Amino acid sequence: MPRAGDPQQTTRACVQSPSVHRRRGENPPVTLERHSPALPGRAVIEQRWNRAVFVHWRVDPADVAPLLPPGTRPDVHDGSAWVGLVPFVLSEFRFLPLPPVPLVGTFTEINVRTYAVDDAGRRGVVFRTLEAEHLAPVLAARALFGLPYRWARAGVRTDGARIEYRSRRHGGRHPGTRLRARLGTDPVDTPLSRFLTARWGFHERHLGRTIWAANTHEPWPLVTAELEALDDDLVADSGFPQLVGRTPDSVLAMPAGHPGFRTRFSAAHAIG
């Protein structure tokens, strides 16, 4: 984590989720479907997602483009690309049709992400880092998909409507994050919320090829949220130092007490 008094390495913010206004003269944004399409093939991985918080910033698409896999381009909403810091709890991980992996199949994950679209119109997530607290799934995801998983000390605490995530990466460099949010009760379903969450797959560069892996799950249940504290250097370490000290443009979350939902992934295939 950053040293005290080093403002160039630390993001601290306290913000309520604001509305985001469309700039004049721009076309209305495309509204993504809340419901996932059918998987293009047999499901090979299943997991449960819960306690997600979505913290997002606008960025210039030109800042995102060099970080994307070949064959994809920045996906844009309201004239901006978007960068997210997204912590959640992943549980009941399993390779189908096997049962959930014992002991290491449940863990806290904190990812930094942006969004891309390919020439076939597939709109997906591009992960810049995925911090996870168990080493086995980190190694498996890196081997199978080339995903930039990193092993980290990570955890989550809840207290009623408050939720707090912490992580610090193992190894030579130690970027990390501490995020505390108060979850609201007002449901959210807007073009922006769908753009940021209704993502039915991810793009990645793996073994010299750009791949696409599709997923399916029920629509995200989202509510307003207030970001009470953020002490983070994962976002800057992931290629976005311009976001240091900037107030997020959107804060959303799953409702307190929500049981989460199962997510299934099909096998990845090369697109370029």
GROMACS .gro file of C-alpha atoms in nm:
model
  272
    1MET     CA    1   0.000   0.000   0.000
    2PRO     CA    2   0.121   0.358  -0.055
    3ARG     CA    3   0.328   0.546   0.198
    4ALA     CA    4   0.167   0.819   0.400
    5GLY     CA    5   0.209   1.158   0.243
    6ASP     CA    6   0.260   1.021  -0.109
    7PRO     CA    7  -0.046   1.160  -0.291
    8GLN     CA    8   0.067   1.034  -0.628
    9GLN     CA    9   0.016   0.674  -0.520
   10THR     CA   10  -0.309   0.693  -0.327
   11THR     CA   11  -0.674   0.735  -0.418
   12ARG     CA   12  -0.903   0.844  -0.136
   13ALA     CA   13  -1.265   0.933  -0.200
   14CYS     CA   14  -1.601   0.970  -0.033
   15VAL     CA   15  -1.883   0.996  -0.284
   16GLN     CA   16  -2.243   0.906  -0.337
   17SER     CA   17  -2.327   0.738  -0.665
   18PRO     CA   18  -2.405   1.031  -0.896
   19SER     CA   19  -2.603   1.046  -1.212
   20VAL     CA   20  -2.385   1.073  -1.521
   21HIS     CA   21  -2.492   1.327  -1.779
   22ARG     CA   22  -2.463   1.278  -2.151
   23ARG     CA   23  -2.258   1.539  -2.330
   24ARG     CA   24  -2.436   1.760  -2.582
   25GLY     CA   25  -2.446   1.655  -2.943
   26GLU     CA   26  -2.369   1.287  -2.880
   27ASN     CA   27  -2.586   0.997  -2.984
   28PRO     CA   28  -2.787   0.825  -2.710
   29PRO     CA   29  -2.597   0.532  -2.557
   30VAL     CA   30  -2.674   0.175  -2.656
   31THR     CA   31  -2.865  -0.005  -2.380
   32LEU     CA   32  -2.730  -0.354  -2.321
   33GLU     CA   33  -2.963  -0.644  -2.242
   34ARG     CA   34  -2.993  -0.734  -1.873
   35HIS     CA   35  -3.050  -1.100  -1.960
   36SER     CA   36  -2.761  -1.306  -2.091
   37PRO     CA   37  -2.778  -1.484  -2.425
   38ALA     CA   38  -2.743  -1.861  -2.438
   39LEU     CA   39  -2.389  -1.989  -2.408
   40PRO     CA   40  -2.233  -2.069  -2.748
   41GLY     CA   41  -2.124  -2.410  -2.622
   42ARG     CA   42  -2.119  -2.644  -2.325
   43ALA     CA   43  -2.057  -2.486  -1.985
   44VAL     CA   44  -1.720  -2.592  -1.842
   45ILE     CA   45  -1.690  -2.379  -1.525
   46GLU     CA   46  -1.946  -2.277  -1.264
   47GLN     CA   47  -1.913  -2.041  -0.968
   48ARG     CA   48  -2.126  -1.823  -0.743
   49TRP     CA   49  -2.085  -1.444  -0.722
   50ASN     CA   50  -2.193  -1.241  -0.421
   51ARG     CA   51  -2.139  -0.908  -0.234
   52ALA     CA   52  -2.019  -0.722  -0.543
   53VAL     CA   53  -1.941  -0.350  -0.536
   54PHE     CA   54  -1.884  -0.160  -0.862
   55VAL     CA   55  -1.673   0.157  -0.849
   56HIS     CA   56  -1.618   0.321  -1.189
   57TRP     CA   57  -1.445   0.618  -1.346
   58ARG     CA   58  -1.476   0.775  -1.689
   59VAL     CA   59  -1.158   0.775  -1.897
   60ASP     CA   60  -1.056   0.887  -2.243
   61PRO     CA   61  -1.094   0.594  -2.488
   62ALA     CA   62  -0.744   0.676  -2.614
   63ASP     CA   63  -0.606   0.586  -2.270
   64VAL     CA   64  -0.772   0.244  -2.282
   65ALA     CA   65  -0.703   0.143  -2.643
   66PRO     CA   66  -0.332   0.050  -2.601
   67LEU     CA   67  -0.417  -0.181  -2.311
   68LEU     CA   68  -0.670  -0.396  -2.500
   69PRO     CA   69  -0.614  -0.730  -2.677
   70PRO     CA   70  -0.565  -0.706  -3.055
   71GLY     CA   71  -0.892  -0.722  -3.245
   72THR     CA   72  -1.083  -0.527  -2.981
   73ARG     CA   73  -1.145  -0.158  -2.925
   74PRO     CA   74  -1.270   0.047  -2.631
   75ASP     CA   75  -1.641   0.011  -2.564
   76VAL     CA   76  -1.776   0.361  -2.508
   77HIS     CA   77  -2.075   0.496  -2.317
   78ASP     CA   78  -2.164   0.863  -2.313
   79GLY     CA   79  -1.844   0.948  -2.497
   80SER     CA   80  -1.617   0.777  -2.244
   81ALA     CA   81  -1.446   0.449  -2.184
   82TRP     CA   82  -1.481   0.326  -1.825
   83VAL     CA   83  -1.247   0.172  -1.569
   84GLY     CA   84  -1.382  -0.027  -1.276
   85LEU     CA   85  -1.260  -0.144  -0.937
   86VAL     CA   86  -1.483  -0.440  -0.854
   87PRO     CA   87  -1.453  -0.650  -0.536
   88PHE     CA   88  -1.677  -0.950  -0.471
   89VAL     CA   89  -1.686  -1.295  -0.315
   90LEU     CA   90  -1.648  -1.594  -0.547
   91SER     CA   91  -1.767  -1.926  -0.406
   92GLU     CA   92  -1.856  -2.283  -0.505
   93PHE     CA   93  -1.601  -2.281  -0.788
   94ARG     CA   94  -1.605  -2.603  -0.988
   95PHE     CA   95  -1.507  -2.756  -1.319
   96LEU     CA   96  -1.823  -2.909  -1.460
   97PRO     CA   97  -1.948  -3.175  -1.407
   98LEU     CA   98  -1.729  -3.215  -1.096
   99PRO     CA   99  -1.841  -3.093  -0.751
  100PRO     CA  100  -1.715  -2.762  -0.605
  101VAL     CA  101  -1.344  -2.751  -0.525
  102PRO     CA  102  -1.306  -2.793  -0.146
  103LEU     CA  103  -1.127  -2.534   0.069
  104VAL     CA  104  -0.996  -2.313  -0.213
  105GLY     CA  105  -1.322  -2.288  -0.412
  106THR     CA  106  -1.437  -1.985  -0.212
  107PHE     CA  107  -1.234  -1.664  -0.201
  108THR     CA  108  -1.239  -1.286  -0.215
  109GLU     CA  109  -1.154  -1.134  -0.553
  110ILE     CA  110  -1.083  -0.769  -0.637
  111ASN     CA  111  -1.042  -0.685  -1.003
  112VAL     CA  112  -0.956  -0.379  -1.210
  113ARG     CA  113  -1.129  -0.388  -1.544
  114THR     CA  114  -1.229  -0.198  -1.853
  115TYR     CA  115  -1.459  -0.279  -2.142
  116ALA     CA  116  -1.404  -0.371  -2.506
  117VAL     CA  117  -1.601  -0.466  -2.815
  118ASP     CA  118  -1.475  -0.681  -3.102
  119ASP     CA  119  -1.558  -0.683  -3.473
  120ALA     CA  120  -1.839  -0.935  -3.415
  121GLY     CA  121  -2.006  -0.695  -3.171
  122ARG     CA  122  -1.926  -0.899  -2.858
  123ARG     CA  123  -1.906  -0.654  -2.567
  124GLY     CA  124  -1.691  -0.790  -2.289
  125VAL     CA  125  -1.472  -0.724  -1.990
  126VAL     CA  126  -1.096  -0.683  -2.020
  127PHE     CA  127  -0.927  -0.745  -1.687
  128ARG     CA  128  -0.614  -0.552  -1.595
  129THR     CA  129  -0.567  -0.746  -1.271
  130LEU     CA  130  -0.762  -0.993  -1.060
  131GLU     CA  131  -0.642  -1.013  -0.699
  132ALA     CA  132  -0.741  -1.340  -0.531
  133GLU     CA  133  -0.662  -1.487  -0.191
  134HIS     CA  134  -0.605  -1.853  -0.289
  135LEU     CA  135  -0.312  -1.958  -0.505
  136ALA     CA  136  -0.471  -2.263  -0.673
  137PRO     CA  137  -0.744  -2.075  -0.865
  138VAL     CA  138  -0.489  -1.806  -0.954
  139LEU     CA  139  -0.267  -2.064  -1.122
  140ALA     CA  140  -0.561  -2.240  -1.291
  141ALA     CA  141  -0.707  -1.920  -1.439
  142ARG     CA  142  -0.369  -1.805  -1.566
  143ALA     CA  143  -0.305  -2.141  -1.732
  144LEU     CA  144  -0.652  -2.189  -1.885
  145PHE     CA  145  -0.734  -1.834  -1.997
  146GLY     CA  146  -0.422  -1.623  -1.955
  147LEU     CA  147  -0.612  -1.403  -1.711
  148PRO     CA  148  -0.389  -1.169  -1.507
  149TYR     CA  149  -0.471  -1.322  -1.169
  150ARG     CA  150  -0.240  -1.232  -0.880
  151TRP     CA  151  -0.214  -1.397  -0.543
  152ALA     CA  152  -0.302  -1.155  -0.264
  153ARG     CA  153  -0.401  -1.139   0.098
  154ALA     CA  154  -0.765  -1.038   0.061
  155GLY     CA  155  -1.076  -1.036   0.273
  156VAL     CA  156  -1.418  -0.885   0.329
  157ARG     CA  157  -1.612  -0.768   0.635
  158THR     CA  158  -1.980  -0.679   0.654
  159ASP     CA  159  -2.172  -0.487   0.920
  160GLY     CA  160  -2.534  -0.444   0.826
  161ALA     CA  161  -2.542  -0.222   0.518
  162ARG     CA  162  -2.166  -0.156   0.534
  163ILE     CA  163  -1.913  -0.365   0.347
  164GLU     CA  164  -1.534  -0.337   0.350
  165TYR     CA  165  -1.279  -0.507   0.125
  166ARG     CA  166  -0.902  -0.517   0.172
  167SER     CA  167  -0.622  -0.671  -0.031
  168ARG     CA  168  -0.245  -0.657  -0.061
  169ARG     CA  169  -0.059  -0.849  -0.327
  170HIS     CA  170   0.208  -1.106  -0.241
  171GLY     CA  171   0.547  -1.082  -0.407
  172GLY     CA  172   0.798  -0.813  -0.489
  173ARG     CA  173   0.553  -0.530  -0.553
  174HIS     CA  174   0.270  -0.477  -0.311
  175PRO     CA  175  -0.017  -0.276  -0.459
  176GLY     CA  176  -0.341  -0.315  -0.271
  177THR     CA  177  -0.672  -0.159  -0.185
  178ARG     CA  178  -0.906  -0.082   0.102
  179LEU     CA  179  -1.263   0.001   0.008
  180ARG     CA  180  -1.558   0.068   0.236
  181ALA     CA  181  -1.911   0.129   0.109
  182ARG     CA  182  -2.257   0.174   0.254
  183LEU     CA  183  -2.517  -0.012   0.049
  184GLY     CA  184  -2.842   0.162  -0.033
  185THR     CA  185  -3.183   0.012  -0.101
  186ASP     CA  186  -3.294   0.196  -0.415
  187PRO     CA  187  -3.282  -0.038  -0.717
  188VAL     CA  188  -3.083   0.076  -1.019
  189ASP     CA  189  -3.143  -0.022  -1.381
  190THR     CA  190  -3.014   0.241  -1.624
  191PRO     CA  191  -2.828   0.238  -1.956
  192LEU     CA  192  -2.507   0.309  -1.764
  193SER     CA  193  -2.560   0.037  -1.503
  194ARG     CA  194  -2.622  -0.215  -1.780
  195PHE     CA  195  -2.319  -0.097  -1.973
  196LEU     CA  196  -2.099  -0.151  -1.667
  197THR     CA  197  -2.240  -0.486  -1.552
  198ALA     CA  198  -2.432  -0.667  -1.828
  199ARG     CA  199  -2.117  -0.817  -1.973
  200TRP     CA  200  -2.161  -1.168  -2.106
  201GLY     CA  201  -1.797  -1.263  -2.151
  202PHE     CA  202  -1.438  -1.145  -2.144
  203HIS     CA  203  -1.162  -1.079  -2.396
  204GLU     CA  204  -0.804  -1.176  -2.318
  205ARG     CA  205  -0.471  -1.232  -2.490
  206HIS     CA  206  -0.360  -1.593  -2.441
  207LEU     CA  207  -0.087  -1.794  -2.612
  208GLY     CA  208  -0.048  -1.529  -2.881
  209ARG     CA  209  -0.419  -1.513  -2.968
  210THR     CA  210  -0.709  -1.295  -2.860
  211ILE     CA  211  -0.975  -1.513  -2.699
  212TRP     CA  212  -1.339  -1.470  -2.601
  213ALA     CA  213  -1.501  -1.666  -2.317
  214ALA     CA  214  -1.877  -1.629  -2.275
  215ASN     CA  215  -2.069  -1.649  -1.948
  216THR     CA  216  -2.429  -1.660  -1.840
  217HIS     CA  217  -2.611  -1.572  -1.519
  218GLU     CA  218  -2.925  -1.400  -1.397
  219PRO     CA  219  -2.945  -1.020  -1.428
  220TRP     CA  220  -2.740  -0.824  -1.178
  221PRO     CA  221  -2.951  -0.700  -0.886
  222LEU     CA  222  -2.812  -0.350  -0.830
  223VAL     CA  223  -2.872  -0.077  -0.575
  224THR     CA  224  -2.726   0.265  -0.508
  225ALA     CA  225  -2.419   0.279  -0.285
  226GLU     CA  226  -2.210   0.538  -0.104
  227LEU     CA  227  -1.833   0.505  -0.112
  228GLU     CA  228  -1.723   0.597   0.240
  229ALA     CA  229  -1.351   0.529   0.203
  230LEU     CA  230  -1.108   0.428  -0.068
  231ASP     CA  231  -0.734   0.383  -0.024
  232ASP     CA  232  -0.616   0.222  -0.345
  233ASP     CA  233  -0.319   0.183  -0.573
  234LEU     CA  234  -0.440  -0.114  -0.779
  235VAL     CA  235  -0.602   0.114  -1.035
  236ALA     CA  236  -0.285   0.317  -1.091
  237ASP     CA  237  -0.075   0.000  -1.100
  238SER     CA  238  -0.310  -0.137  -1.368
  239GLY     CA  239  -0.229   0.142  -1.611
  240PHE     CA  240  -0.453   0.428  -1.499
  241PRO     CA  241  -0.244   0.667  -1.287
  242GLN     CA  242  -0.459   0.958  -1.408
  243LEU     CA  243  -0.737   0.832  -1.179
  244VAL     CA  244  -0.535   0.888  -0.861
  245GLY     CA  245  -0.735   1.124  -0.639
  246ARG     CA  246  -1.033   1.143  -0.873
  247THR     CA  247  -1.385   1.098  -0.738
  248PRO     CA  248  -1.555   0.796  -0.899
  249ASP     CA  249  -1.831   0.866  -1.149
  250SER     CA  250  -2.048   0.568  -1.052
  251VAL     CA  251  -2.085   0.351  -0.740
  252LEU     CA  252  -2.322   0.053  -0.744
  253ALA     CA  253  -2.356  -0.267  -0.542
  254MET     CA  254  -2.551  -0.586  -0.490
  255PRO     CA  255  -2.812  -0.545  -0.214
  256ALA     CA  256  -2.711  -0.630   0.143
  257GLY     CA  257  -2.805  -0.988   0.225
  258HIS     CA  258  -2.847  -1.097  -0.135
  259PRO     CA  259  -2.752  -1.466  -0.172
  260GLY     CA  260  -2.572  -1.412  -0.501
  261PHE     CA  261  -2.614  -1.615  -0.817
  262ARG     CA  262  -2.449  -1.892  -1.013
  263THR     CA  263  -2.242  -1.805  -1.319
  264ARG     CA  264  -2.140  -2.047  -1.592
  265PHE     CA  265  -1.861  -2.008  -1.848
  266SER     CA  266  -1.818  -2.186  -2.179
  267ALA     CA  267  -1.476  -2.277  -2.313
  268ALA     CA  268  -1.279  -1.988  -2.461
  269HIS     CA  269  -1.220  -1.967  -2.834
  270ALA     CA  270  -0.979  -1.762  -3.043
  271ILE     CA  271  -1.113  -1.462  -3.233
  272GLY     CA  272  -0.787  -1.324  -3.368
   0.00000   0.00000   0.00000
